PDB file of C-alpha atoms in Angstrom:
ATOM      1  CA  UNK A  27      -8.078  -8.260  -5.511  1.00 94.00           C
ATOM      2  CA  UNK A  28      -6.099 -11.376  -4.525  1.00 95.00           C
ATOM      3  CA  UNK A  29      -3.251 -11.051  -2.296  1.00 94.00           C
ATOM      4  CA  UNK A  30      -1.330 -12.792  -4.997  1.00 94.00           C
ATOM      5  CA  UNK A  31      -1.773 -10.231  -7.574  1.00 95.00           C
ATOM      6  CA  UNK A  32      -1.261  -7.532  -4.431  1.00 95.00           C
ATOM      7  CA  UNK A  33       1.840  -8.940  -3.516  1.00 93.00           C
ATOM      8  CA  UNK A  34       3.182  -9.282  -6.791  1.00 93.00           C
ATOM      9  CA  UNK A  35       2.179  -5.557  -7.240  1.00 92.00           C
ATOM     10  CA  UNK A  36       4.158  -4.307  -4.542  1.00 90.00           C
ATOM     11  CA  UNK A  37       7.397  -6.556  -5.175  1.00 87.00           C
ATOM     12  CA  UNK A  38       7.723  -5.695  -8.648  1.00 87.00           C
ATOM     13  CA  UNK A  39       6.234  -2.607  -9.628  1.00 80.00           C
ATOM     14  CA  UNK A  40       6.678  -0.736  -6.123  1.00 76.00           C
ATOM     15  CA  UNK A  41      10.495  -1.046  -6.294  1.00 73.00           C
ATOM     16  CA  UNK A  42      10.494   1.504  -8.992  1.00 71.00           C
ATOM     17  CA  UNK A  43       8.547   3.888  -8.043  1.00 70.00           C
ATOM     18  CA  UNK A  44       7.063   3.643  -4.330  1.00 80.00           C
ATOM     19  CA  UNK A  45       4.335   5.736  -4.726  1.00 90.00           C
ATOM     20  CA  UNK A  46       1.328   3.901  -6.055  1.00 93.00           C
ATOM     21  CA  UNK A  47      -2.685   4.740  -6.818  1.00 95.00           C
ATOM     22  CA  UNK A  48      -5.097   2.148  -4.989  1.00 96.00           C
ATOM     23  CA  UNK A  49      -8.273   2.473  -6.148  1.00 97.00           C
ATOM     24  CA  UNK A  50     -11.712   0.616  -4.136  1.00 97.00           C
ATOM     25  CA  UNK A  51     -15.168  -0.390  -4.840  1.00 95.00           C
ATOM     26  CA  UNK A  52     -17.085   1.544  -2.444  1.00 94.00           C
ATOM     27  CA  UNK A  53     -14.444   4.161  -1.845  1.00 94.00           C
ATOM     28  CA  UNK A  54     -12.495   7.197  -3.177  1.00 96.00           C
ATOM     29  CA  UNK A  55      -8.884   6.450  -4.234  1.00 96.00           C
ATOM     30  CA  UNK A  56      -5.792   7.171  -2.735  1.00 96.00           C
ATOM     31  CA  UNK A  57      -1.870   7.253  -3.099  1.00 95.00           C
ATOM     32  CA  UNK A  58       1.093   6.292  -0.761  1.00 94.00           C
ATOM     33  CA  UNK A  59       2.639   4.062  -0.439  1.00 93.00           C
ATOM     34  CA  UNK A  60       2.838  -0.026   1.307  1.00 94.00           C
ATOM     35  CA  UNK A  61       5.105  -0.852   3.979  1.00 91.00           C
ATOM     36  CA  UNK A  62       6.443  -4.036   4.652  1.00 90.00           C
ATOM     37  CA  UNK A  63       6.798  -4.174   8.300  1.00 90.00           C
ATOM     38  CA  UNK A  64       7.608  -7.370  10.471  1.00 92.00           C
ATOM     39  CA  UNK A  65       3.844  -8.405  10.234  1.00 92.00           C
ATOM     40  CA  UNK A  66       4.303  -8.347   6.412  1.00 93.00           C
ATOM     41  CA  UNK A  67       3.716 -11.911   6.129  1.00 94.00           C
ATOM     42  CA  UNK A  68       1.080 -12.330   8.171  1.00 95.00           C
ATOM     43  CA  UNK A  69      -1.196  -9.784   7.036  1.00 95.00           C
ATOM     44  CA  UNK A  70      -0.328 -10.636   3.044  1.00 95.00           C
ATOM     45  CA  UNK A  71      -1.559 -14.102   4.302  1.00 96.00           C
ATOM     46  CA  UNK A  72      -4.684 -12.538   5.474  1.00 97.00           C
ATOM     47  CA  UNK A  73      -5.086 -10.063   2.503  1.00 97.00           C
ATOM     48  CA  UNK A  74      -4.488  -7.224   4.763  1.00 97.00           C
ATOM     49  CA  UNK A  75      -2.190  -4.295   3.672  1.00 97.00           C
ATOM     50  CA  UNK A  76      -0.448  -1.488   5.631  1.00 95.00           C
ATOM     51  CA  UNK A  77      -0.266   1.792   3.291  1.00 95.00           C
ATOM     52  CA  UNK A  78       0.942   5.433   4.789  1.00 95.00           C
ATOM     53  CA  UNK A  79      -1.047   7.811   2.742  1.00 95.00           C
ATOM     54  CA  UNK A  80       0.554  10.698   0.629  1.00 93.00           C
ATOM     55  CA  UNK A  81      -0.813  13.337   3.526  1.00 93.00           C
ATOM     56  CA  UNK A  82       1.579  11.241   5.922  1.00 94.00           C
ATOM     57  CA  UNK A  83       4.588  10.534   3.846  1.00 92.00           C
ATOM     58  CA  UNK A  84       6.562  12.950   5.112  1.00 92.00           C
ATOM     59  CA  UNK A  85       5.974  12.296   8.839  1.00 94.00           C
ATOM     60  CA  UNK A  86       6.804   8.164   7.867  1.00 93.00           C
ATOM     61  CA  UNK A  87       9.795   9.552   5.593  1.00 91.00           C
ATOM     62  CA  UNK A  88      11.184  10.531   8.979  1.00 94.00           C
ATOM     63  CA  UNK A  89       9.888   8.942  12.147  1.00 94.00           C
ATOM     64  CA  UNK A  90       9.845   5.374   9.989  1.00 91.00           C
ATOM     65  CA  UNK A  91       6.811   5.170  12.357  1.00 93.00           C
ATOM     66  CA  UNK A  92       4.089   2.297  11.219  1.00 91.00           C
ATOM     67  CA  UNK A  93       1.229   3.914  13.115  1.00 92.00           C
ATOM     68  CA  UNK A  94       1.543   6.743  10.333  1.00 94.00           C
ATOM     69  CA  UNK A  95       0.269   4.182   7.688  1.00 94.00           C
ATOM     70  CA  UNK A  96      -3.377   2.608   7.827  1.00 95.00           C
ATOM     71  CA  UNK A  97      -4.456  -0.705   7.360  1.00 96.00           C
ATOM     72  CA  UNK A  98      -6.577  -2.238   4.297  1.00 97.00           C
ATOM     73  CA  UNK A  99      -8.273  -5.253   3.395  1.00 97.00           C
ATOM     74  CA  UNK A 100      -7.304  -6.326  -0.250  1.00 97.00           C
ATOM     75  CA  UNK A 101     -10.464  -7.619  -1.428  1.00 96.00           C
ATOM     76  CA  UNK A 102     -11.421  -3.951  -1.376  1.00 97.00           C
ATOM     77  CA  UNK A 103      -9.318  -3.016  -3.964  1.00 97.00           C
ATOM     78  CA  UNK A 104      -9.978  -2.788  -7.728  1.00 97.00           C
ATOM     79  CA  UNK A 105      -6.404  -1.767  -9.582  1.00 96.00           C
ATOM     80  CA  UNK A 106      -3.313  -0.675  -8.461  1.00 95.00           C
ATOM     81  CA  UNK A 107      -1.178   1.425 -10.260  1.00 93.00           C
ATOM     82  CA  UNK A 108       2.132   3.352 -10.282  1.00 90.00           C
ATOM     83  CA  UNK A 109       1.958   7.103  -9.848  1.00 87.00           C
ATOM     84  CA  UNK A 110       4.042   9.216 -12.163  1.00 75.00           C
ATOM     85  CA  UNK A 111       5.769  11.039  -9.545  1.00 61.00           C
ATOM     86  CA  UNK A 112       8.312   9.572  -7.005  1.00 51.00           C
ATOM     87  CA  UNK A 113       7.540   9.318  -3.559  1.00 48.00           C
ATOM     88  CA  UNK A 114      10.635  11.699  -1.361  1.00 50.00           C
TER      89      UNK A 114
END
């Protein structure tokens, strides 16, 4: 995907319901959720995203800790979508 349609993902749809499916080419799908940290900008630029995965929300939930999340390059992904529950 283009980091326009990735960032327009995550500031629109994500302020709803922060808990969203990311699905790959090559690669099972997950949920969690995208953080926008102070590189935010940089790595949109770069089509690089920073997700903490569902096993590690609670741990981010409370530390606020980035190195919980992982990083992934955009062009990977194939459709984003909202989950129907909301992340805690």
């Amino acid at each position: 995907m283009l980091p326009e349609q990735i960032a327009k993902f995550v500031e629109t749809e994500q302020l709803n319901n922060p808990t969203v499916k990311v699905e790959f080419k090559k690669r099972n799908s997950i949920t969690g959720i995208f953080i926008k940290h102070t590189d935010y900008e940089e790595l949109k630029s770069k089509n690089f995203w920073r997700l903490v995965t569902e096993a590690n929300l609670e741990t981010y939930n409370k530390s606020k800790d980035v190195n919980t999340g992982r990083m992934f390059n955009g062009s990977e992904f194939t459709r984003l979508s909202v989950t129907k529950k909301k992340a805690v």
